[in-house]
Amino acid sequence: VLLLFLRPFVRIKSGYPKHMNPQMSKFLAVLASFVSVVSVTGQCTDDEFSIQYDGQPAFSVSRLNGSCWCSSFTAYSFRGSGAELTGLASNPAISALQAQLTATQAQLAVTQQQLNATTSRVTAAEDQLALTRSQLAATNATLVSVQSAMLRQAGTSCSSDNQCIGCCLGGLCKDKFALRFFGSMKSYGIVYPVQNASWPTTVFTASLWARNNGTARTYFISYAYLPNIYNGFLFGPHDGSLMNVNSAMNNFADLAGDNRWHYLSFVVTAPTSANRTVTAYRDAVFYATNTMTPTASTSLGKNGALVIGQDQDLMAGGFDQKQALDGYMHSVVLWNTARTPAQLAGDMNGVKVTANTMLYYDMSEGGGTMLLDQTGRGNDMELYGVNWVPAC
């Protein structure tokens, strides 16, 4: 009603601020100091109008949803009167929103304090966790050190793998690596030509750790020289040959056919100039012996091909898949002397390289495609189609 009464004194024009008649501005400003909110319906045209005092805005009225309401207010001190325009404090809706905002801000402050406290606790917990992990790592390292000190070195007796640093093979701790052969013509190791001025001709010993998976007529190691002497020697888990005498060791059947690790040794001697005797040992214990009369030759030739995992029907080749090893091998050694049972038992505890050791592959590499000759004679062996596996 008041605004309708004052309307003749107000110039309203759309698009820019509208000003009250100067003669009435002081009166309305004083009046506005007592009325904080102005609201009417129906007669609010254009965008807004404002009440000013001494050229400064006192408050303005805007259109909102069909109603006119006070959208801004500026506090003033009027000369002589001391009256102050205090804003929109008496609007219940705004007061409620302000109270809600204040409460929310207070709650936010409390939540922030709780968050800060929680963050501090999380930081402390993370620090404690890091410390605990560090202590656990140190304890584990100490435990490993103690366990390692308790474990038995290669060559010492054992009854299970967990007693050894490596594996328990045939009752002895051994290094942990072995080669897996897959019964394929493409799975083998070879050194060709074997270069050794002290290569044996009539008496020698071949030993190896092996495990055979199958029952077929397969072979661990073979040596061939010259095109027609392709079985200089041939040793397998069931039989073998010497100087091309086929099936000369049939009484060695099941020497290593139980799918277990064994230390196998083949000792070749020359009781006469024409005869050769092959004696087989399993785990340094006598197994069988056989004496034969070679027809092709009575001595091993030099510069031949040494192959593990295959029989050679040609020098450095001629492999037959039915004769390829399906199993494992760990450590291969050849001497140019006849080893005694006592020496073989010692070899099980670890081979010691001497002048009589012609070649020795301990398979300690644990990876790669080469076996290094531990004798230093340079007869390193190339590997094809085999996998490195734990020997246990």
mmCIF file of C-alpha atoms in Angstrom:
data_model
loop_
_atom_site.group_PDB
_atom_site.id
_atom_site.type_symbol
_atom_site.label_atom_id
_atom_site.label_comp_id
_atom_site.label_asym_id
_atom_site.label_seq_id
_atom_site.Cartn_x
_atom_site.Cartn_y
_atom_site.Cartn_z
ATOM 1 C CA VAL A 1 0.000 0.000 0.000
ATOM 2 C CA LEU A 2 2.837 2.280 0.890
ATOM 3 C CA LEU A 3 4.512 1.692 -2.450
ATOM 4 C CA LEU A 4 1.258 2.311 -4.296
ATOM 5 C CA PHE A 5 0.959 5.570 -2.416
ATOM 6 C CA LEU A 6 4.512 6.537 -3.355
ATOM 7 C CA ARG A 7 4.257 5.414 -6.946
ATOM 8 C CA PRO A 8 3.425 8.936 -8.350
ATOM 9 C CA PHE A 9 6.732 10.114 -6.986
ATOM 10 C CA VAL A 10 8.785 7.323 -8.550
ATOM 11 C CA ARG A 11 10.076 7.460 -12.081
ATOM 12 C CA ILE A 12 10.165 3.869 -13.473
ATOM 13 C CA LYS A 13 11.896 3.062 -16.696
ATOM 14 C CA SER A 14 13.031 -0.313 -17.952
ATOM 15 C CA GLY A 15 16.661 -1.164 -18.647
ATOM 16 C CA TYR A 16 18.516 1.164 -16.236
ATOM 17 C CA PRO A 17 18.307 2.220 -12.575
ATOM 18 C CA LYS A 18 15.242 4.302 -11.646
ATOM 19 C CA HIS A 19 15.436 7.063 -9.070
ATOM 20 C CA MET A 20 13.014 8.447 -6.589
ATOM 21 C CA ASN A 21 11.883 12.098 -6.842
ATOM 22 C CA PRO A 22 14.603 14.064 -4.923
ATOM 23 C CA GLN A 23 11.999 15.886 -2.837
ATOM 24 C CA MET A 24 10.819 12.612 -1.326
ATOM 25 C CA SER A 25 14.129 10.758 -1.043
ATOM 26 C CA LYS A 26 15.007 11.955 2.455
ATOM 27 C CA PHE A 27 11.553 11.134 3.737
ATOM 28 C CA LEU A 28 11.618 7.659 2.254
ATOM 29 C CA ALA A 29 15.165 6.974 3.436
ATOM 30 C CA VAL A 30 14.125 7.817 6.986
ATOM 31 C CA LEU A 31 11.038 5.695 6.537
ATOM 32 C CA ALA A 32 13.183 2.867 5.171
ATOM 33 C CA SER A 33 15.241 2.873 8.362
ATOM 34 C CA PHE A 34 12.176 1.519 10.129
ATOM 35 C CA VAL A 35 11.011 -0.847 7.383
ATOM 36 C CA SER A 36 13.601 -3.497 6.498
ATOM 37 C CA VAL A 37 11.540 -5.443 3.950
ATOM 38 C CA VAL A 38 9.081 -4.169 1.411
ATOM 39 C CA SER A 39 6.827 -6.607 -0.426
ATOM 40 C CA VAL A 40 3.808 -5.967 -2.640
ATOM 41 C CA THR A 41 2.012 -7.892 -5.326
ATOM 42 C CA GLY A 42 0.569 -6.982 -8.674
ATOM 43 C CA GLN A 43 2.045 -3.544 -9.327
ATOM 44 C CA CYS A 44 5.755 -4.268 -9.842
ATOM 45 C CA THR A 45 6.616 -3.247 -13.397
ATOM 46 C CA ASP A 46 9.777 -3.538 -15.418
ATOM 47 C CA ASP A 47 12.879 -4.776 -13.653
ATOM 48 C CA GLU A 48 13.503 -2.780 -10.492
ATOM 49 C CA PHE A 49 13.496 0.589 -8.868
ATOM 50 C CA SER A 50 15.739 1.971 -6.150
ATOM 51 C CA ILE A 51 15.498 4.519 -3.356
ATOM 52 C CA GLN A 52 18.490 6.767 -2.965
ATOM 53 C CA TYR A 53 19.695 9.242 -0.354
ATOM 54 C CA ASP A 54 22.174 11.987 -1.280
ATOM 55 C CA GLY A 55 22.916 10.235 -4.549
ATOM 56 C CA GLN A 56 23.687 6.893 -2.889
ATOM 57 C CA PRO A 57 21.444 3.790 -3.071
ATOM 58 C CA ALA A 58 19.457 3.150 0.097
ATOM 59 C CA PHE A 59 17.608 0.013 -1.053
ATOM 60 C CA SER A 60 16.225 -1.428 -4.251
ATOM 61 C CA VAL A 61 13.109 -3.363 -5.172
ATOM 62 C CA SER A 62 13.237 -6.155 -7.766
ATOM 63 C CA ARG A 63 10.691 -8.334 -9.488
ATOM 64 C CA LEU A 64 10.768 -12.026 -8.567
ATOM 65 C CA ASN A 65 8.088 -14.583 -9.478
ATOM 66 C CA GLY A 66 5.524 -11.849 -9.960
ATOM 67 C CA SER A 67 6.294 -10.093 -6.642
ATOM 68 C CA CYS A 68 8.347 -7.054 -5.728
ATOM 69 C CA TRP A 69 10.761 -7.543 -2.870
ATOM 70 C CA CYS A 70 13.774 -5.840 -1.393
ATOM 71 C CA SER A 71 16.888 -7.222 -3.057
ATOM 72 C CA SER A 72 19.597 -4.986 -1.572
ATOM 73 C CA PHE A 73 20.030 -2.500 1.212
ATOM 74 C CA THR A 74 22.817 -0.153 2.272
ATOM 75 C CA ALA A 75 23.203 1.209 5.791
ATOM 76 C CA TYR A 76 23.516 4.977 6.189
ATOM 77 C CA SER A 77 23.857 7.466 9.038
ATOM 78 C CA PHE A 78 21.683 10.499 8.405
ATOM 79 C CA ARG A 79 22.902 13.905 9.516
ATOM 80 C CA GLY A 80 21.348 14.926 12.744
ATOM 81 C CA SER A 81 19.082 11.925 13.121
ATOM 82 C CA GLY A 82 21.645 9.154 13.926
ATOM 83 C CA ALA A 83 19.250 6.698 12.327
ATOM 84 C CA GLU A 84 20.838 3.645 10.637
ATOM 85 C CA LEU A 85 19.491 1.490 7.888
ATOM 86 C CA THR A 86 20.180 -2.041 9.089
ATOM 87 C CA GLY A 87 19.364 -4.279 6.105
ATOM 88 C CA LEU A 88 16.975 -7.157 5.779
ATOM 89 C CA ALA A 89 17.291 -8.666 9.231
ATOM 90 C CA SER A 90 13.576 -8.887 9.781
ATOM 91 C CA ASN A 91 12.932 -11.245 6.798
ATOM 92 C CA PRO A 92 12.028 -14.611 8.454
ATOM 93 C CA ALA A 93 13.024 -16.745 5.448
ATOM 94 C CA ILE A 94 16.409 -15.076 5.128
ATOM 95 C CA SER A 95 16.935 -15.200 8.862
ATOM 96 C CA ALA A 96 16.205 -18.916 8.827
ATOM 97 C CA LEU A 97 18.609 -19.472 5.939
ATOM 98 C CA GLN A 98 21.270 -17.433 7.677
ATOM 99 C CA ALA A 99 20.774 -19.432 10.864
ATOM 100 C CA GLN A 100 20.971 -22.659 8.869
ATOM 101 C CA LEU A 101 24.107 -21.417 7.121
ATOM 102 C CA THR A 102 25.672 -20.517 10.451
ATOM 103 C CA ALA A 103 24.846 -23.951 11.857
ATOM 104 C CA THR A 104 26.211 -25.652 8.746
ATOM 105 C CA GLN A 105 29.408 -23.630 8.961
ATOM 106 C CA ALA A 106 29.767 -24.594 12.595
ATOM 107 C CA GLN A 107 29.170 -28.241 11.756
ATOM 108 C CA LEU A 108 31.680 -27.953 8.915
ATOM 109 C CA ALA A 109 34.250 -26.579 11.340
ATOM 110 C CA VAL A 110 33.622 -29.509 13.691
ATOM 111 C CA THR A 111 33.855 -31.968 10.799
ATOM 112 C CA GLN A 112 37.079 -30.355 9.648
ATOM 113 C CA GLN A 113 38.515 -30.740 13.130
ATOM 114 C CA GLN A 114 37.471 -34.386 13.171
ATOM 115 C CA LEU A 115 38.992 -34.883 9.724
ATOM 116 C CA ASN A 116 42.242 -33.288 10.867
ATOM 117 C CA ALA A 117 42.305 -35.576 13.889
ATOM 118 C CA THR A 118 41.537 -38.634 11.749
ATOM 119 C CA THR A 119 44.252 -37.640 9.258
ATOM 120 C CA SER A 120 46.726 -37.374 12.093
ATOM 121 C CA ARG A 121 45.741 -40.818 13.347
ATOM 122 C CA VAL A 122 46.017 -42.291 9.814
ATOM 123 C CA THR A 123 49.459 -40.726 9.405
ATOM 124 C CA ALA A 124 50.555 -42.169 12.715
ATOM 125 C CA ALA A 125 49.143 -45.581 11.747
ATOM 126 C CA GLU A 126 50.959 -45.484 8.388
ATOM 127 C CA ASP A 127 54.209 -44.619 10.143
ATOM 128 C CA GLN A 128 53.667 -47.521 12.533
ATOM 129 C CA LEU A 129 52.877 -49.844 9.621
ATOM 130 C CA ALA A 130 56.062 -48.817 7.807
ATOM 131 C CA LEU A 131 58.050 -49.423 10.966
ATOM 132 C CA THR A 132 56.406 -52.819 11.449
ATOM 133 C CA ARG A 133 57.160 -53.799 7.858
ATOM 134 C CA SER A 134 60.767 -52.754 8.296
ATOM 135 C CA GLN A 135 61.017 -54.798 11.490
ATOM 136 C CA LEU A 136 59.370 -57.768 9.742
ATOM 137 C CA ALA A 137 61.840 -57.576 6.848
ATOM 138 C CA ALA A 138 64.744 -57.452 9.296
ATOM 139 C CA THR A 139 63.331 -60.396 11.243
ATOM 140 C CA ASN A 140 62.787 -62.381 8.048
ATOM 141 C CA ALA A 141 66.341 -61.670 6.901
ATOM 142 C CA THR A 142 67.620 -62.879 10.251
ATOM 143 C CA LEU A 143 65.458 -66.000 9.991
ATOM 144 C CA VAL A 144 66.719 -66.752 6.490
ATOM 145 C CA SER A 145 70.274 -66.268 7.690
ATOM 146 C CA VAL A 146 69.727 -68.624 10.615
ATOM 147 C CA GLN A 147 68.000 -71.183 8.395
ATOM 148 C CA SER A 148 70.768 -70.975 5.806
ATOM 149 C CA ALA A 149 73.337 -71.552 8.518
ATOM 150 C CA MET A 150 71.390 -74.640 9.575
ATOM 151 C CA LEU A 151 70.988 -75.972 6.019
ATOM 152 C CA ARG A 152 73.499 -78.438 4.743
ATOM 153 C CA GLN A 153 75.925 -77.588 1.994
ATOM 154 C CA ALA A 154 76.293 -79.549 -1.249
ATOM 155 C CA GLY A 155 77.838 -82.947 -0.632
ATOM 156 C CA THR A 156 76.487 -83.479 2.883
ATOM 157 C CA SER A 157 74.017 -86.239 3.677
ATOM 158 C CA CYS A 158 70.284 -85.553 3.775
ATOM 159 C CA SER A 159 66.926 -87.254 3.853
ATOM 160 C CA SER A 160 64.729 -84.454 2.451
ATOM 161 C CA ASP A 161 65.049 -81.301 0.338
ATOM 162 C CA ASN A 162 64.309 -78.936 3.225
ATOM 163 C CA GLN A 163 67.586 -79.988 4.868
ATOM 164 C CA CYS A 164 69.631 -78.625 1.964
ATOM 165 C CA ILE A 165 70.392 -75.272 0.448
ATOM 166 C CA GLY A 166 69.700 -76.962 -2.882
ATOM 167 C CA CYS A 167 68.060 -80.373 -3.236
ATOM 168 C CA CYS A 168 68.449 -83.750 -1.616
ATOM 169 C CA LEU A 169 69.466 -86.092 -4.445
ATOM 170 C CA GLY A 170 70.206 -89.705 -3.641
ATOM 171 C CA GLY A 171 70.647 -88.881 0.039
ATOM 172 C CA LEU A 172 73.041 -85.986 -0.630
ATOM 173 C CA CYS A 173 72.589 -82.233 -0.853
ATOM 174 C CA LYS A 174 73.190 -81.016 -4.391
ATOM 175 C CA ASP A 175 72.943 -77.817 -6.365
ATOM 176 C CA LYS A 176 69.391 -76.945 -7.224
ATOM 177 C CA PHE A 177 69.336 -76.805 -11.037
ATOM 178 C CA ALA A 178 68.640 -79.483 -13.633
ATOM 179 C CA LEU A 179 67.817 -79.777 -17.329
ATOM 180 C CA ARG A 180 64.438 -81.061 -18.481
ATOM 181 C CA PHE A 181 64.493 -83.142 -21.690
ATOM 182 C CA PHE A 182 61.211 -83.713 -23.533
ATOM 183 C CA GLY A 183 61.641 -86.917 -25.533
ATOM 184 C CA SER A 184 62.047 -84.972 -28.769
ATOM 185 C CA MET A 185 64.771 -85.020 -31.423
ATOM 186 C CA LYS A 186 65.021 -81.263 -30.839
ATOM 187 C CA SER A 187 65.764 -81.637 -27.119
ATOM 188 C CA TYR A 188 69.486 -82.225 -26.419
ATOM 189 C CA GLY A 189 72.913 -80.824 -25.545
ATOM 190 C CA ILE A 190 75.997 -81.158 -27.742
ATOM 191 C CA VAL A 191 79.703 -80.344 -27.844
ATOM 192 C CA TYR A 192 81.439 -80.974 -31.173
ATOM 193 C CA PRO A 193 84.237 -81.482 -31.659
ATOM 194 C CA VAL A 194 85.450 -82.474 -28.203
ATOM 195 C CA GLN A 195 88.935 -81.022 -27.876
ATOM 196 C CA ASN A 196 91.148 -82.774 -25.368
ATOM 197 C CA ALA A 197 94.615 -84.165 -25.862
ATOM 198 C CA SER A 198 94.099 -86.430 -22.846
ATOM 199 C CA TRP A 199 90.836 -87.913 -24.130
ATOM 200 C CA PRO A 200 90.527 -91.556 -22.985
ATOM 201 C CA THR A 201 90.966 -94.372 -25.460
ATOM 202 C CA THR A 202 90.371 -97.606 -23.545
ATOM 203 C CA VAL A 203 89.642 -96.876 -19.857
ATOM 204 C CA PHE A 204 87.260 -94.215 -18.620
ATOM 205 C CA THR A 205 84.314 -93.440 -16.313
ATOM 206 C CA ALA A 206 81.143 -91.500 -17.163
ATOM 207 C CA SER A 207 78.864 -90.370 -14.300
ATOM 208 C CA LEU A 208 75.717 -88.293 -14.140
ATOM 209 C CA TRP A 209 72.714 -87.453 -11.987
ATOM 210 C CA ALA A 210 69.550 -88.381 -13.878
ATOM 211 C CA ARG A 211 65.879 -89.099 -13.545
ATOM 212 C CA ASN A 212 64.038 -91.002 -16.257
ATOM 213 C CA ASN A 213 60.306 -90.435 -16.745
ATOM 214 C CA GLY A 214 59.503 -93.283 -19.078
ATOM 215 C CA THR A 215 60.192 -96.940 -19.723
ATOM 216 C CA ALA A 216 61.150 -96.604 -23.386
ATOM 217 C CA ARG A 217 64.624 -97.372 -24.681
ATOM 218 C CA THR A 218 66.080 -93.891 -24.320
ATOM 219 C CA TYR A 219 69.588 -92.636 -23.620
ATOM 220 C CA PHE A 220 71.369 -90.210 -21.317
ATOM 221 C CA ILE A 221 74.691 -89.736 -23.077
ATOM 222 C CA SER A 222 76.425 -90.794 -26.285
ATOM 223 C CA TYR A 223 79.794 -90.244 -27.947
ATOM 224 C CA ALA A 224 80.446 -90.706 -31.672
ATOM 225 C CA TYR A 225 83.610 -90.351 -33.762
ATOM 226 C CA LEU A 226 84.111 -90.941 -37.451
ATOM 227 C CA PRO A 227 81.065 -91.574 -39.636
ATOM 228 C CA ASN A 228 81.048 -95.335 -39.048
ATOM 229 C CA ILE A 229 81.827 -95.316 -35.315
ATOM 230 C CA TYR A 230 78.689 -93.559 -34.166
ATOM 231 C CA ASN A 231 78.425 -95.442 -30.861
ATOM 232 C CA GLY A 232 81.809 -94.914 -29.289
ATOM 233 C CA PHE A 233 79.818 -95.267 -26.094
ATOM 234 C CA LEU A 234 76.106 -95.040 -25.377
ATOM 235 C CA PHE A 235 74.546 -95.220 -21.906
ATOM 236 C CA GLY A 236 70.873 -95.179 -21.008
ATOM 237 C CA PRO A 237 68.490 -96.069 -18.178
ATOM 238 C CA HIS A 238 67.830 -99.559 -19.583
ATOM 239 C CA ASP A 239 70.709 -100.558 -21.849
ATOM 240 C CA GLY A 240 73.652 -99.227 -23.785
ATOM 241 C CA SER A 241 76.463 -99.955 -26.185
ATOM 242 C CA LEU A 242 80.210 -99.710 -26.453
ATOM 243 C CA MET A 243 82.252 -99.584 -29.645
ATOM 244 C CA ASN A 244 79.141 -100.271 -31.753
ATOM 245 C CA VAL A 245 78.307 -103.532 -29.949
ATOM 246 C CA ASN A 246 74.527 -103.165 -29.945
ATOM 247 C CA SER A 247 72.558 -104.164 -26.833
ATOM 248 C CA ALA A 248 75.792 -105.031 -25.089
ATOM 249 C CA MET A 249 74.335 -104.030 -21.727
ATOM 250 C CA ASN A 250 70.856 -105.515 -21.752
ATOM 251 C CA ASN A 251 71.440 -106.813 -18.247
ATOM 252 C CA PHE A 252 71.428 -103.162 -17.113
ATOM 253 C CA ALA A 253 67.640 -103.122 -17.518
ATOM 254 C CA ASP A 254 65.847 -100.768 -15.117
ATOM 255 C CA LEU A 255 69.081 -99.159 -14.015
ATOM 256 C CA ALA A 256 67.129 -95.903 -13.767
ATOM 257 C CA GLY A 257 63.568 -96.734 -14.752
ATOM 258 C CA ASP A 258 61.812 -95.813 -11.491
ATOM 259 C CA ASN A 259 61.374 -92.081 -12.192
ATOM 260 C CA ARG A 260 63.656 -91.142 -9.271
ATOM 261 C CA TRP A 261 66.937 -89.282 -9.076
ATOM 262 C CA HIS A 262 69.982 -91.552 -9.162
ATOM 263 C CA TYR A 263 73.713 -91.046 -9.485
ATOM 264 C CA LEU A 264 74.632 -93.361 -12.377
ATOM 265 C CA SER A 265 78.188 -94.350 -13.225
ATOM 266 C CA PHE A 266 79.579 -96.428 -16.097
ATOM 267 C CA VAL A 267 83.132 -97.649 -15.554
ATOM 268 C CA VAL A 268 84.904 -99.036 -18.635
ATOM 269 C CA THR A 269 88.028 -101.140 -18.232
ATOM 270 C CA ALA A 270 90.190 -103.273 -20.523
ATOM 271 C CA PRO A 271 90.851 -106.675 -18.970
ATOM 272 C CA THR A 272 92.571 -107.762 -22.212
ATOM 273 C CA SER A 273 93.605 -105.987 -25.346
ATOM 274 C CA ALA A 274 90.532 -107.332 -27.151
ATOM 275 C CA ASN A 275 87.873 -107.187 -24.447
ATOM 276 C CA ARG A 276 86.161 -104.350 -22.646
ATOM 277 C CA THR A 277 84.172 -104.535 -19.424
ATOM 278 C CA VAL A 278 81.416 -102.091 -18.512
ATOM 279 C CA THR A 279 80.347 -101.986 -14.872
ATOM 280 C CA ALA A 280 77.285 -99.957 -13.885
ATOM 281 C CA TYR A 281 76.818 -98.361 -10.457
ATOM 282 C CA ARG A 282 73.678 -96.771 -9.107
ATOM 283 C CA ASP A 283 74.182 -94.314 -6.259
ATOM 284 C CA ALA A 284 77.784 -95.583 -5.962
ATOM 285 C CA VAL A 285 76.544 -99.136 -5.397
ATOM 286 C CA PHE A 286 77.382 -101.950 -7.812
ATOM 287 C CA TYR A 287 74.478 -102.759 -10.130
ATOM 288 C CA ALA A 288 75.701 -105.017 -12.966
ATOM 289 C CA THR A 289 78.664 -105.744 -15.195
ATOM 290 C CA ASN A 290 79.160 -107.002 -18.727
ATOM 291 C CA THR A 291 82.242 -107.939 -20.755
ATOM 292 C CA MET A 292 82.241 -107.651 -24.537
ATOM 293 C CA THR A 293 84.543 -107.880 -27.494
ATOM 294 C CA PRO A 294 84.227 -104.789 -29.656
ATOM 295 C CA THR A 295 84.303 -105.510 -33.386
ATOM 296 C CA ALA A 296 84.467 -102.045 -34.878
ATOM 297 C CA SER A 297 87.256 -100.660 -32.722
ATOM 298 C CA THR A 298 88.988 -101.286 -29.432
ATOM 299 C CA SER A 299 89.622 -97.631 -28.511
ATOM 300 C CA LEU A 300 87.825 -94.324 -28.498
ATOM 301 C CA GLY A 301 88.754 -91.821 -31.149
ATOM 302 C CA LYS A 302 89.319 -88.137 -30.448
ATOM 303 C CA ASN A 303 87.575 -84.995 -31.716
ATOM 304 C CA GLY A 304 84.189 -86.665 -31.749
ATOM 305 C CA ALA A 305 80.714 -85.435 -30.758
ATOM 306 C CA LEU A 306 79.396 -85.746 -27.200
ATOM 307 C CA VAL A 307 75.606 -85.529 -26.892
ATOM 308 C CA ILE A 308 73.323 -85.694 -23.850
ATOM 309 C CA GLY A 309 69.660 -86.696 -24.176
ATOM 310 C CA GLN A 310 70.049 -88.534 -27.512
ATOM 311 C CA ASP A 311 71.501 -91.551 -29.281
ATOM 312 C CA GLN A 312 73.625 -90.707 -32.344
ATOM 313 C CA ASP A 313 73.067 -92.779 -35.471
ATOM 314 C CA LEU A 314 75.372 -90.378 -37.284
ATOM 315 C CA MET A 315 78.186 -88.369 -35.791
ATOM 316 C CA ALA A 316 76.619 -85.221 -34.237
ATOM 317 C CA GLY A 317 73.181 -86.212 -35.546
ATOM 318 C CA GLY A 318 70.922 -88.979 -36.753
ATOM 319 C CA PHE A 319 68.641 -88.633 -33.728
ATOM 320 C CA ASP A 320 65.626 -90.920 -33.275
ATOM 321 C CA GLN A 321 62.649 -89.564 -31.367
ATOM 322 C CA LYS A 322 61.875 -93.013 -29.930
ATOM 323 C CA GLN A 323 65.313 -92.963 -28.285
ATOM 324 C CA ALA A 324 65.217 -89.332 -27.065
ATOM 325 C CA LEU A 325 65.326 -88.858 -23.299
ATOM 326 C CA ASP A 326 62.124 -87.950 -21.511
ATOM 327 C CA GLY A 327 63.478 -86.963 -18.113
ATOM 328 C CA TYR A 328 65.974 -84.852 -16.211
ATOM 329 C CA MET A 329 69.710 -84.569 -15.894
ATOM 330 C CA HIS A 330 71.895 -82.850 -13.332
ATOM 331 C CA SER A 331 75.697 -82.922 -13.531
ATOM 332 C CA VAL A 332 77.697 -84.850 -16.139
ATOM 333 C CA VAL A 333 81.361 -85.768 -15.632
ATOM 334 C CA LEU A 334 83.910 -87.893 -17.540
ATOM 335 C CA TRP A 335 87.288 -89.178 -16.278
ATOM 336 C CA ASN A 336 90.061 -90.898 -18.176
ATOM 337 C CA THR A 337 90.438 -93.411 -15.325
ATOM 338 C CA ALA A 338 88.323 -96.196 -13.841
ATOM 339 C CA ARG A 339 86.738 -94.766 -10.692
ATOM 340 C CA THR A 340 86.427 -97.057 -7.681
ATOM 341 C CA PRO A 341 83.192 -97.429 -5.669
ATOM 342 C CA ALA A 342 84.738 -95.346 -2.884
ATOM 343 C CA GLN A 343 85.627 -92.602 -5.350
ATOM 344 C CA LEU A 344 82.142 -92.676 -6.831
ATOM 345 C CA ALA A 345 80.657 -92.290 -3.353
ATOM 346 C CA GLY A 346 82.873 -89.249 -2.904
ATOM 347 C CA ASP A 347 81.811 -87.894 -6.287
ATOM 348 C CA MET A 348 78.211 -87.992 -5.131
ATOM 349 C CA ASN A 349 79.196 -85.515 -2.436
ATOM 350 C CA GLY A 350 80.641 -83.158 -5.031
ATOM 351 C CA VAL A 351 83.050 -83.599 -7.924
ATOM 352 C CA LYS A 352 86.566 -82.331 -7.416
ATOM 353 C CA VAL A 353 88.221 -81.445 -10.700
ATOM 354 C CA THR A 354 91.659 -83.060 -11.192
ATOM 355 C CA ALA A 355 94.012 -83.682 -14.079
ATOM 356 C CA ASN A 356 92.045 -86.854 -14.811
ATOM 357 C CA THR A 357 88.730 -84.996 -15.181
ATOM 358 C CA MET A 358 88.156 -84.746 -18.926
ATOM 359 C CA LEU A 359 84.986 -82.649 -18.823
ATOM 360 C CA TYR A 360 82.513 -81.642 -16.155
ATOM 361 C CA TYR A 361 79.136 -79.909 -16.404
ATOM 362 C CA ASP A 362 77.731 -79.122 -12.945
ATOM 363 C CA MET A 363 74.693 -77.297 -14.410
ATOM 364 C CA SER A 364 74.979 -74.558 -11.828
ATOM 365 C CA GLU A 365 74.169 -71.907 -14.456
ATOM 366 C CA GLY A 366 70.444 -72.182 -13.781
ATOM 367 C CA GLY A 367 69.604 -70.634 -17.168
ATOM 368 C CA GLY A 368 70.844 -69.891 -20.662
ATOM 369 C CA THR A 369 71.766 -72.057 -23.621
ATOM 370 C CA MET A 370 75.293 -73.101 -22.643
ATOM 371 C CA LEU A 371 76.822 -75.502 -20.123
ATOM 372 C CA LEU A 372 80.285 -74.395 -19.071
ATOM 373 C CA ASP A 373 83.007 -77.021 -18.873
ATOM 374 C CA GLN A 374 84.201 -76.692 -15.265
ATOM 375 C CA THR A 375 87.555 -78.334 -16.089
ATOM 376 C CA GLY A 376 88.656 -75.244 -17.996
ATOM 377 C CA ARG A 377 89.370 -77.315 -21.103
ATOM 378 C CA GLY A 378 86.893 -75.284 -23.132
ATOM 379 C CA ASN A 379 84.442 -78.016 -24.098
ATOM 380 C CA ASP A 380 81.360 -75.885 -23.382
ATOM 381 C CA MET A 381 78.102 -77.552 -24.421
ATOM 382 C CA GLU A 382 75.315 -75.976 -26.483
ATOM 383 C CA LEU A 383 71.715 -76.642 -25.377
ATOM 384 C CA TYR A 384 68.640 -77.030 -27.578
ATOM 385 C CA GLY A 385 64.987 -77.552 -26.658
ATOM 386 C CA VAL A 386 65.537 -78.056 -22.920
ATOM 387 C CA ASN A 387 64.240 -76.202 -19.882
ATOM 388 C CA TRP A 388 66.002 -75.207 -16.689
ATOM 389 C CA VAL A 389 64.102 -76.514 -13.663
ATOM 390 C CA PRO A 390 64.710 -77.050 -9.950
ATOM 391 C CA ALA A 391 66.483 -80.344 -9.425
ATOM 392 C CA CYS A 392 64.195 -81.255 -6.522
#
